Coordinates of C-alpha atoms in Angstrom, one line a residue:
M149 CA 42.3 65.5 50.8
Q150 CA 40.0 67.3 53.0
T151 CA 37.3 64.9 51.9
F152 CA 39.6 62.0 52.8
F153 CA 40.4 63.0 56.3
S154 CA 36.8 63.7 57.0
G155 CA 36.1 60.4 55.7
L156 CA 38.8 59.0 57.7
L157 CA 37.3 60.2 60.8
A158 CA 33.9 58.6 60.0
L159 CA 35.5 55.3 59.5
I160 CA 37.2 55.3 62.6
L161 CA 33.8 56.2 64.4
F162 CA 32.2 53.4 62.5
L163 CA 34.8 50.9 62.3
P164 CA 33.5 48.7 65.0
L165 CA 30.3 48.1 63.4
Q166 CA 31.8 47.4 60.0
V167 CA 33.9 44.8 61.7
F168 CA 30.9 43.2 63.3
A169 CA 28.9 43.4 60.3
Q170 CA 31.5 41.8 58.2
Q171 CA 32.1 38.9 60.7
S172 CA 28.5 37.9 61.3
R173 CA 26.1 39.1 58.5
P174 CA 24.7 36.8 56.2
F175 CA 23.6 39.6 53.9
Q176 CA 24.9 42.2 51.6
I177 CA 23.8 46.0 51.2
H178 CA 23.9 48.1 48.1
S179 CA 24.3 51.7 49.1
H180 CA 22.0 53.5 46.7
N181 CA 22.9 57.1 45.6
D182 CA 25.9 56.8 47.9
Y183 CA 27.3 59.9 46.8
L184 CA 24.5 61.8 48.6
Q185 CA 25.7 60.6 51.9
K186 CA 27.2 63.1 54.4
A187 CA 30.4 61.0 54.2
P188 CA 30.3 59.4 50.4
F189 CA 32.1 55.8 50.5
W190 CA 33.2 56.0 54.1
T191 CA 29.6 55.5 55.4
A192 CA 28.9 52.5 53.3
Y193 CA 32.3 51.1 53.7
A194 CA 31.7 51.3 57.7
A195 CA 28.5 49.7 57.4
G196 CA 29.9 46.8 55.4
A197 CA 28.2 47.5 52.1
S198 CA 29.3 45.3 49.3
S199 CA 27.9 47.5 46.6
I200 CA 28.3 51.2 46.6
E201 CA 26.6 53.5 43.9
V202 CA 27.9 56.4 42.4
D203 CA 26.2 58.6 39.6
V204 CA 28.3 59.8 37.0
I205 CA 28.1 62.6 34.3
L206 CA 30.6 63.2 31.9
K207 CA 31.0 67.2 31.8
D208 CA 34.1 68.9 30.0
G209 CA 36.0 65.7 30.1
K210 CA 35.6 65.2 34.0
L211 CA 33.5 62.6 35.6
M212 CA 31.2 64.1 38.0
A213 CA 29.5 62.6 40.9
A214 CA 25.8 64.0 40.4
H215 CA 22.3 62.6 39.1
E216 CA 21.6 65.4 36.9
V217 CA 23.7 68.5 35.3
A218 CA 21.9 71.0 37.5
S219 CA 23.5 69.4 40.8
I220 CA 27.1 69.3 39.4
D221 CA 29.6 70.4 42.1
P222 CA 33.1 70.8 40.4
K223 CA 34.6 69.5 43.6
R224 CA 32.5 66.1 43.5
T225 CA 34.0 63.8 41.3
I226 CA 34.1 60.1 41.1
E227 CA 38.1 60.6 41.9
S228 CA 37.6 62.9 44.9
L229 CA 34.7 61.1 46.5
Y230 CA 35.6 57.6 45.7
L231 CA 38.8 56.7 44.0
D232 CA 41.0 58.9 46.1
P233 CA 39.9 57.9 49.3
I234 CA 39.8 54.4 48.5
S235 CA 43.4 54.5 47.3
E236 CA 44.5 56.3 50.5
G237 CA 42.6 53.7 52.4
V238 CA 44.1 50.6 50.8
K239 CA 47.7 52.4 51.6
T240 CA 46.7 52.8 55.3
G241 CA 45.3 49.3 55.7
L242 CA 41.9 50.7 56.4
V243 CA 40.3 49.7 53.2
I244 CA 39.8 46.1 51.5
P245 CA 38.9 46.6 47.9
S246 CA 37.8 43.2 47.5
S247 CA 35.2 43.6 50.1
F248 CA 33.2 45.5 47.9
H249 CA 32.5 47.0 44.3
L250 CA 31.7 50.4 42.8
L251 CA 28.5 50.5 40.9
V252 CA 29.0 53.4 38.5
D253 CA 25.8 54.5 37.2
L254 CA 26.2 56.3 33.9
K255 CA 24.1 59.2 33.4
T256 CA 25.6 60.4 30.2
E257 CA 26.4 58.4 26.7
A258 CA 27.8 55.0 27.5
Y259 CA 31.0 54.5 25.2
S260 CA 32.2 58.3 25.4
T261 CA 31.8 58.0 29.2
L262 CA 33.3 54.8 29.4
E263 CA 36.4 55.9 27.5
I264 CA 37.0 58.6 29.9
L265 CA 36.4 56.5 33.0
R266 CA 39.0 54.0 31.4
K267 CA 41.5 56.6 31.2
S268 CA 41.0 57.8 34.6
M269 CA 41.3 54.5 36.1
E270 CA 44.9 54.1 34.7
N271 CA 46.0 56.4 37.8
Y272 CA 44.4 53.8 40.0
A273 CA 45.8 50.6 38.4
H274 CA 47.2 49.5 41.6
L275 CA 43.9 49.2 43.0
L276 CA 42.1 47.2 40.1
Y277 CA 40.9 43.7 39.8
G278 CA 42.8 41.6 37.4
S279 CA 44.3 38.1 37.0
A280 CA 47.5 39.5 38.5
N281 CA 45.4 41.2 41.4
P282 CA 42.5 38.8 42.4
E283 CA 41.8 40.8 45.5
G284 CA 41.4 44.3 43.5
L285 CA 38.5 46.5 43.2
K286 CA 36.0 45.8 40.5
L287 CA 33.5 48.4 39.1
I288 CA 30.1 47.6 37.7
I289 CA 28.8 49.7 35.0
S290 CA 25.1 50.6 35.2
G291 CA 22.6 53.2 33.7
N292 CA 23.6 53.7 30.2
R293 CA 25.8 50.9 29.0
P294 CA 27.1 49.5 25.8
K295 CA 25.5 46.8 23.9
P296 CA 26.1 43.4 25.5
A297 CA 28.0 42.1 22.5
D298 CA 30.7 44.8 23.3
Y299 CA 31.1 44.0 27.1
S300 CA 34.2 41.9 26.2
K301 CA 36.0 44.9 24.8
Y302 CA 36.5 46.4 28.3
P303 CA 39.0 45.4 30.9
E304 CA 38.9 42.6 33.6
W305 CA 38.1 45.2 36.3
M306 CA 35.0 46.4 34.5
L307 CA 31.8 44.4 34.6
F308 CA 28.1 45.4 33.6
D309 CA 24.8 45.4 35.4
F310 CA 22.3 43.5 33.2
Q311 CA 18.9 44.9 33.4
S312 CA 16.4 42.8 31.4
K313 CA 13.9 39.9 32.5
E314 CA 15.0 37.9 29.5
L315 CA 17.9 35.8 30.7
T316 CA 19.5 33.3 28.6
K317 CA 22.6 31.1 28.5
E318 CA 23.9 32.9 25.4
L319 CA 24.6 36.2 27.3
P320 CA 28.3 37.1 28.0
W321 CA 27.9 36.2 31.7
E322 CA 31.6 36.3 32.4
K323 CA 31.2 40.3 32.0
I324 CA 27.8 40.5 33.9
G325 CA 28.6 41.5 37.6
M326 CA 24.8 41.7 38.8
V327 CA 21.3 41.6 37.3
S328 CA 19.1 44.6 38.5
L329 CA 15.6 45.5 37.8
S330 CA 12.9 48.1 39.1
F331 CA 11.2 46.5 42.1
R332 CA 7.9 48.1 40.4
Q333 CA 8.0 45.6 37.7
F334 CA 7.2 43.1 40.2
S335 CA 5.1 44.8 43.1
V336 CA 3.6 47.9 44.2
W337 CA 4.4 46.8 47.9
N338 CA 5.2 49.9 50.1
G339 CA 7.5 48.0 52.6
K340 CA 4.8 48.0 55.4
G341 CA 3.1 44.8 56.5
R342 CA 3.3 42.1 54.0
M343 CA 3.8 41.7 50.2
V344 CA 1.0 40.4 48.3
E345 CA 1.7 36.7 48.2
A346 CA 1.1 36.6 44.2
E347 CA 3.7 39.6 43.7
R348 CA 6.0 38.0 46.1
E349 CA 6.1 34.6 44.0
K350 CA 7.0 36.7 40.8
L351 CA 9.6 38.4 42.7
Q352 CA 10.9 35.1 44.0
A353 CA 10.9 33.5 40.7
F354 CA 13.1 36.2 39.1
I355 CA 15.5 36.0 42.2
D356 CA 15.8 32.1 41.6
L357 CA 16.0 32.7 37.7
V358 CA 19.2 35.2 38.3
H359 CA 20.8 32.6 40.7
S360 CA 20.5 29.9 38.4
F361 CA 23.1 31.8 36.1
D362 CA 25.2 31.9 39.4
R363 CA 24.9 35.9 39.4
P364 CA 23.7 38.3 42.2
V365 CA 20.5 40.3 41.8
R366 CA 19.4 43.6 43.1
F367 CA 16.2 45.8 42.7
W368 CA 16.1 49.5 42.7
G369 CA 13.2 51.6 43.5
S370 CA 12.4 49.1 46.3
P371 CA 10.8 49.9 49.7
D372 CA 13.6 51.0 52.2
S373 CA 12.4 49.8 55.7
K374 CA 13.0 47.0 58.3
S375 CA 10.1 45.0 56.9
A376 CA 11.5 45.2 53.5
W377 CA 15.1 44.7 54.3
K378 CA 14.0 41.3 56.2
A379 CA 11.7 40.2 53.4
F380 CA 14.4 40.9 50.8
H381 CA 17.1 39.1 52.8
E382 CA 14.8 36.0 53.5
M383 CA 14.1 35.9 49.6
G384 CA 17.7 35.7 48.7
E385 CA 18.1 39.3 47.3
D386 CA 22.0 39.7 47.0
Y387 CA 22.3 43.4 47.2
I388 CA 19.6 44.9 49.6
N389 CA 19.1 48.5 48.0
T390 CA 19.0 51.2 50.8
D391 CA 19.5 54.8 51.1
H392 CA 20.3 54.1 54.8
P393 CA 23.3 51.6 54.8
M394 CA 24.2 52.1 58.5
D395 CA 20.7 51.4 59.7
A396 CA 20.1 48.5 57.2
A397 CA 23.4 46.8 58.5
D398 CA 22.5 47.4 62.1
Y399 CA 19.1 45.7 61.7
L400 CA 20.2 42.8 59.5
S401 CA 23.3 42.0 61.6
K402 CA 21.1 41.9 64.8
L403 CA 18.3 39.5 63.2
P404 CA 20.0 36.2 64.2
Q405 CA 19.8 37.7 67.9
N406 CA 16.3 39.1 67.3
V407 CA 14.5 36.1 65.7
Y408 CA 13.9 33.2 67.9
Q409 CA 12.4 29.8 67.0
N410 CA 11.2 28.0 70.2
P411 CA 12.5 24.2 70.0
S412 CA 10.1 22.8 72.6
I413 CA 6.4 23.3 73.3
H414 CA 5.3 22.6 76.6
E415 CA 1.3 21.9 77.2
I416 CA -0.8 24.0 79.5
Y417 CA -2.5 22.7 82.7
P418 CA -6.1 23.4 82.1
A419 CA -7.3 25.5 84.8
R420 CA -10.7 24.7 86.4
F421 CA -11.9 28.2 87.2
E422 CA -14.2 26.6 90.1
V423 CA -13.5 29.5 92.7
D424 CA -11.9 32.1 90.1
G425 CA -13.2 35.3 91.6
A426 CA -15.5 33.7 94.2
K427 CA -15.9 35.9 97.3
V428 CA -14.7 33.5 99.9
P429 CA -11.7 34.0 102.3
V430 CA -8.3 33.9 101.0
R431 CA -5.9 31.3 102.9
N432 CA -3.0 31.3 100.7
V433 CA -1.5 34.0 98.5
I434 CA 1.2 33.2 95.6
L435 CA 2.8 36.2 94.2
M436 CA 4.7 35.5 91.0
I437 CA 7.1 38.3 89.7
G438 CA 8.6 38.2 86.2
D439 CA 11.3 40.6 86.5
G440 CA 11.4 42.9 83.4
N441 CA 8.1 41.0 82.0
G442 CA 6.3 43.3 79.8
L443 CA 3.2 42.4 77.6
A444 CA 5.7 42.0 74.3
Q445 CA 7.6 39.4 76.3
I446 CA 4.5 37.6 77.3
S447 CA 3.3 37.7 73.7
S448 CA 6.4 36.5 72.4
A449 CA 6.3 33.5 74.6
L450 CA 2.8 32.9 73.7
F451 CA 3.1 32.9 69.9
S452 CA 6.5 30.7 70.5
N453 CA 4.3 28.0 72.5
G454 CA 1.7 27.1 69.9
N455 CA -0.4 30.1 70.6
Q456 CA -1.0 29.1 74.5
L457 CA 0.3 29.7 77.7
N458 CA -0.9 28.9 81.3
L459 CA -0.8 32.5 81.9
T460 CA -3.0 33.7 79.1
Q461 CA -5.9 31.2 80.3
L462 CA -6.5 33.8 83.0
K463 CA -9.5 36.0 83.0
N464 CA -8.9 38.4 85.6
M465 CA -6.3 41.1 84.5
G466 CA -5.3 44.6 85.4
L467 CA -2.5 47.1 84.5
V468 CA 0.1 48.4 87.1
K469 CA 2.0 51.6 87.1
T470 CA 5.5 51.2 88.0
Q471 CA 7.0 54.7 88.6
A472 CA 9.6 54.9 91.6
A473 CA 9.4 57.4 94.3
D474 CA 12.2 59.4 92.7
D475 CA 12.1 58.4 89.0
F476 CA 9.8 57.9 86.3
T477 CA 11.3 54.5 85.5
T478 CA 11.7 52.1 88.4
D479 CA 14.4 49.6 89.1
S480 CA 13.9 46.2 90.7
A481 CA 14.5 47.4 94.2
A482 CA 11.8 50.0 94.4
G483 CA 9.5 48.0 92.2
A484 CA 9.5 45.1 94.5
T485 CA 9.6 47.2 97.6
A486 CA 6.3 48.6 96.5
Y487 CA 4.8 44.9 96.1
A488 CA 6.4 43.9 99.5
S489 CA 5.5 47.0 101.8
G490 CA 2.8 49.1 99.9
A491 CA 5.1 52.0 99.8
K492 CA 6.8 54.1 97.1
T493 CA 10.7 54.5 97.6
N494 CA 13.7 55.5 95.8
N495 CA 15.5 53.5 93.2
R496 CA 18.2 51.2 94.5
A497 CA 16.4 51.2 97.9
I498 CA 15.6 47.9 99.4
G499 CA 12.7 47.8 102.0
V500 CA 13.1 51.4 103.2
A501 CA 11.1 54.4 102.7
P502 CA 12.8 57.5 100.7
D503 CA 13.9 58.9 104.3
G504 CA 15.6 55.6 105.2
R505 CA 13.0 54.4 107.3
A506 CA 12.4 50.6 107.2
L507 CA 9.2 49.3 105.7
E508 CA 7.6 46.3 107.0
N509 CA 7.2 43.6 104.3
L510 CA 4.6 41.0 103.6
P511 CA 6.3 38.0 105.3
D512 CA 6.8 40.1 108.5
I513 CA 3.3 41.5 108.4
L514 CA 1.5 38.2 107.4
D515 CA 3.5 36.4 110.4
Q516 CA 1.1 38.3 112.6
Y517 CA -1.9 36.6 110.8
G518 CA -0.5 33.1 111.2
F519 CA 1.1 32.9 107.6
S520 CA 4.2 30.8 106.6
S521 CA 6.1 32.7 104.0
G522 CA 8.9 31.6 101.4
I523 CA 10.7 33.0 98.6
V524 CA 11.9 31.4 95.4
T525 CA 14.1 33.0 92.6
T526 CA 16.2 32.3 89.8
D527 CA 18.4 35.3 90.9
Q528 CA 20.6 35.3 93.8
L529 CA 18.8 35.8 97.1
T530 CA 20.4 39.4 97.7
G531 CA 19.0 40.3 94.3
A532 CA 16.7 43.3 94.4
T533 CA 13.5 41.3 94.1
P534 CA 14.0 38.6 96.7
A535 CA 15.9 40.8 99.1
S536 CA 12.7 43.4 99.1
F537 CA 10.8 40.6 101.1
Y538 CA 13.4 40.4 104.0
A539 CA 15.9 43.3 104.0
H540 CA 16.0 46.9 104.8
H541 CA 18.7 48.9 103.1
S542 CA 19.3 51.8 101.0
E543 CA 21.6 50.2 98.4
R544 CA 20.5 47.2 96.4
D545 CA 24.2 46.2 95.6
D546 CA 25.5 46.2 99.2
A547 CA 25.0 42.3 99.2
E548 CA 26.6 41.6 102.5
Q549 CA 24.5 44.1 104.5
L550 CA 21.4 42.6 102.7
A551 CA 22.6 39.1 103.5
A552 CA 22.6 40.2 107.3
Y553 CA 18.9 40.5 107.4
L554 CA 17.9 37.0 106.1
P555 CA 18.5 35.1 109.5
K556 CA 16.4 37.9 111.1
S557 CA 13.5 37.7 108.8
K558 CA 10.1 35.8 109.4
L559 CA 10.7 33.7 106.2
D560 CA 10.2 30.0 106.7
L561 CA 11.8 29.1 103.4
F562 CA 14.2 30.6 100.9
I563 CA 15.4 29.1 97.6
G564 CA 17.9 30.7 95.4
G565 CA 21.5 31.2 94.1
G566 CA 24.0 33.3 95.8
K567 CA 25.4 31.3 98.6
D568 CA 28.9 32.9 98.6
R569 CA 27.1 36.1 99.6
F570 CA 26.2 34.3 102.8
A571 CA 29.4 33.2 104.2
A572 CA 29.1 35.1 107.3
Q573 CA 25.5 34.4 107.8
L574 CA 25.6 30.5 107.4
G575 CA 26.1 30.0 111.2
E576 CA 23.3 32.5 111.9
L577 CA 20.9 31.1 109.6
E578 CA 21.3 27.7 111.4
Q579 CA 21.0 29.4 114.7
A580 CA 17.7 30.8 113.6
G581 CA 16.2 27.6 112.7
F582 CA 17.0 27.1 109.0
E583 CA 18.1 23.6 108.0
L584 CA 20.5 24.5 105.1
V585 CA 19.6 21.4 102.6
D586 CA 21.5 20.3 99.6
D587 CA 18.5 19.3 97.3
L588 CA 15.0 19.9 96.5
G589 CA 13.5 17.3 98.0
S590 CA 10.9 16.6 100.8
W591 CA 11.8 18.5 103.8
E592 CA 10.8 17.9 107.4
A593 CA 12.6 20.9 109.1
E594 CA 10.4 23.8 110.3
R595 CA 12.6 26.2 108.3
V596 CA 14.6 25.5 105.3
G597 CA 17.1 27.2 103.2
Y598 CA 18.4 26.1 99.9
F599 CA 21.2 27.7 97.9
A600 CA 21.0 26.6 94.5
A601 CA 24.4 27.9 93.5
P602 CA 27.4 29.5 94.9
G603 CA 26.8 32.5 92.7
S604 CA 24.3 33.0 89.8
L605 CA 22.3 30.4 88.3
P606 CA 22.7 29.5 84.6
K607 CA 20.1 31.0 82.2
M608 CA 17.8 28.5 80.4
L609 CA 19.8 28.8 77.3
D610 CA 22.6 27.7 79.4
G611 CA 21.2 24.5 80.9
R612 CA 19.3 25.6 83.9
G613 CA 16.7 23.1 83.0
E614 CA 13.7 22.6 85.4
Y615 CA 15.1 24.4 88.5
L616 CA 12.3 27.1 88.9
M617 CA 9.3 24.4 88.2
D618 CA 11.0 21.8 90.9
A619 CA 11.9 24.7 93.3
T620 CA 8.3 26.1 93.3
S621 CA 6.7 22.7 93.7
A622 CA 9.0 21.8 96.7
A623 CA 8.2 25.3 98.0
L624 CA 4.6 24.7 97.7
D625 CA 4.9 21.3 99.1
F626 CA 6.8 22.1 102.3
L627 CA 4.7 25.3 103.2
V628 CA 1.2 23.4 102.8
K629 CA 2.4 20.7 105.0
K630 CA 3.0 23.3 107.9
G631 CA -0.9 23.5 108.0
K632 CA -0.9 27.3 108.0
P633 CA -1.9 29.9 105.6
I634 CA 0.9 30.5 103.1
F635 CA 2.7 33.4 101.4
L636 CA 4.9 32.5 98.6
M637 CA 6.9 34.9 96.2
V638 CA 8.2 33.2 93.2
E639 CA 10.6 35.3 90.9
A640 CA 11.8 34.5 87.3
A641 CA 14.6 36.8 87.3
T642 CA 16.3 36.5 84.2
I643 CA 13.5 37.6 81.8
D644 CA 14.9 41.1 82.7
S645 CA 18.3 39.8 81.6
G646 CA 17.2 39.2 78.3
G647 CA 15.7 42.7 78.0
H648 CA 19.0 44.0 78.9
E649 CA 21.0 42.1 76.7
N650 CA 18.5 42.6 74.0
S651 CA 18.3 38.7 73.5
S652 CA 14.8 37.5 72.1
G653 CA 16.1 33.8 72.7
M654 CA 16.7 34.6 76.4
I655 CA 13.6 36.4 76.8
V656 CA 11.2 33.7 75.3
S657 CA 13.1 30.5 76.8
E658 CA 13.1 32.6 80.4
M659 CA 9.5 33.4 80.0
L660 CA 8.4 30.0 79.1
D661 CA 10.2 28.7 81.9
F662 CA 8.0 30.9 84.0
D663 CA 4.9 29.8 82.3
R664 CA 5.7 26.3 83.3
A665 CA 6.0 27.2 87.0
I666 CA 2.5 29.2 86.8
G667 CA 0.8 26.1 85.4
R668 CA 2.3 24.4 88.7
V669 CA 0.8 27.0 90.8
L670 CA -2.5 27.2 89.1
Q671 CA -2.8 23.5 89.8
F672 CA -2.1 24.1 93.4
A673 CA -4.7 26.7 93.5
D674 CA -7.3 24.3 92.0
E675 CA -6.2 21.7 94.7
H676 CA -6.2 24.2 97.5
P677 CA -9.5 26.3 97.4
G678 CA -9.0 29.5 99.1
T679 CA -5.8 30.4 97.2
L680 CA -5.0 33.7 95.4
V681 CA -2.5 33.6 92.6
L682 CA -1.0 37.0 91.3
I683 CA 1.2 37.0 88.3
T684 CA 3.0 40.4 87.5
A685 CA 6.3 42.2 86.7
D686 CA 8.2 44.8 88.6
H687 CA 8.7 46.8 85.3
E688 CA 9.4 46.0 81.6
T689 CA 13.0 45.8 80.3
G690 CA 14.1 46.5 76.7
G691 CA 11.2 48.6 75.3
V692 CA 10.2 45.4 73.7
S693 CA 8.2 45.2 70.5
L694 CA 6.9 42.4 68.6
P695 CA 7.2 43.3 64.8
Q696 CA 7.0 39.7 63.0
G697 CA 6.5 36.2 63.6
D698 CA 5.1 32.9 62.7
I699 CA 2.9 30.8 65.0
A700 CA 3.1 27.7 62.9
S701 CA 6.8 27.4 63.1
H702 CA 7.0 28.9 66.8
T703 CA 8.9 31.7 65.7
V704 CA 9.3 35.4 66.8
E705 CA 11.0 38.6 65.9
L706 CA 11.5 40.9 68.7
A707 CA 12.7 44.6 68.6
F708 CA 14.2 46.6 71.2
H709 CA 14.0 50.2 71.7
S710 CA 16.3 50.3 74.9
D711 CA 18.7 48.0 76.9
D712 CA 17.2 49.3 80.1
H713 CA 14.0 49.5 82.1
T714 CA 11.3 51.4 80.7
G715 CA 8.1 53.0 82.3
I716 CA 5.4 51.5 80.3
L717 CA 2.5 49.8 82.3
V718 CA 2.9 46.1 83.2
P719 CA 0.1 43.6 83.2
I720 CA -1.0 41.7 86.3
F721 CA -3.0 38.5 86.0
A722 CA -5.2 37.0 88.9
Y723 CA -6.6 33.6 89.5
G724 CA -8.6 32.0 92.3
T725 CA -10.2 33.4 95.4
Q726 CA -11.2 36.9 95.0
A727 CA -9.1 37.6 91.7
D728 CA -11.5 40.2 90.5
E729 CA -10.3 42.4 93.1
F730 CA -7.2 42.9 90.8
R731 CA -8.8 44.1 87.7
G732 CA -8.3 47.8 86.8
V733 CA -5.2 50.1 86.3
Y734 CA -3.4 51.1 89.5
E735 CA 0.0 51.9 91.1
N736 CA 2.2 49.0 92.0
T737 CA 1.8 50.1 95.7
A738 CA -2.0 49.0 95.4
V739 CA -1.2 45.3 94.8
F740 CA 0.2 45.0 98.6
H741 CA -3.1 46.7 99.8
K742 CA -5.4 44.7 97.7
I743 CA -3.5 41.8 99.0
M744 CA -4.0 43.0 102.6
K745 CA -7.5 43.8 102.0
V746 CA -8.7 40.2 100.8
I747 CA -6.7 38.7 103.6
E748 CA -8.1 40.9 106.3
G749 CA -11.5 40.0 104.8
K750 CA -12.8 43.4 105.4
D751 CA -15.7 42.9 102.8
H752 CA -16.8 39.6 104.6
Q753 CA -17.1 40.7 108.3

């Protein structure tokens, strides 16, 4: 009973994963050598394993759960580790015996061992499969087995594991529960990289042959890695062999979320590079921030878009260190404040130094140089990144306090969501000269504000459409008509959300949306010499890597180390006038100082 209660505790702890796996997974797991788990049966059952293996040795009339005689423990029998816990679990409603089978691998002579097994199972008759109990437990006998001609002599609940490449219709298929072979009969693949195609074809042919007889297939001695699990799943192996059922279930259950196929390829704008890096004065600066957008996020979009992006045309690149003043890993508030003011601050702080002192931001500073400034975001306008370009407050979530700064700012344009946050400021915004417009049209006012949504904007996967492209175009058209130098910050905010939610589809679709806006900005830069375009991120989110993909089908698999921000370097791309100033590896605060350097034209006086 002690084994049962320890197993029951494990089940309770793992039950949420079991329910999730059973509801969503299009795969089946075989828990190999399951009796070696810390919690035999329960670990595999909690992982949703459909096949659970126990090696059995007949010793002194008892069925011991062991691989060899030397490892026999008198307390570890098939009854104590499996049949008793299953029986108790069925009584309490925790175990559904039809959701799995026991694969009993006989290590001793077949006929004598099966005789004892059959007698032992009389005590568990209420559990067992039969015509009167179609939802009962099945046992599949592996290892030492009787002759196929004798299979029919055994009860309904006892099936057999057939182990041969020679499959014919004359076999007693009604008593064959699965077909198993050693993986090494087909391949020497170690589970890293990709299987040799000729070997993969042999394996696939055997899987298809077994399926032609309407039976499941399993391979023992197979590689036990994420790459292997995915390969076997894609090939249609019915019971994926693993010593790590929880890890395999977690990985395979997340594959539908981690693999994304881009349904629509966008054409890139062919940048001219006529003044790229030219040492001429900077008239316009466009800073584009992909929130949470690291190198893996960019790569996933690149490979999903036919191996081309507007962004990846660019030749001047650098890497940015993102640490906050008080933490190794920054948030968007401290990260955007560094870009807007050139100073490190604490996480959660917007436009203020660690001591609370207000920091001048780029729109305020550039107003003194005759610039007209604007911000565009897919976030609410009180979000950390856009707010860092107009507000000064120590807590990023104090939306009402942040909103109060917008009428006082030097911005001539704002576009974003979150109108409800500004209920108390609408009158002040109009008094400050902002015309609050209802669409992304052609505007004649001196200052313009466009609230794109009362709250948050939809994600691309939820139908946001061409908002970012249209908003960026409208902002550029409006600002350039003023006849002044311009500063525009454009934020693609929801790449970050994809990292937090570990959603490959969200990351790729949001990054591709950002790239379409990048193409529009590159076109503007070519049409307006003297424009500097900077494209970067405040931080990376999700600890994303890109283990596999297929460029031809626009498909990528992302993997996630975290659901939070990370401290990894983020790329910065530069295009246009003096773009080469942004090469190298430097702190996020240096982006501000480099912008000021090229605007002040210190190298040209």
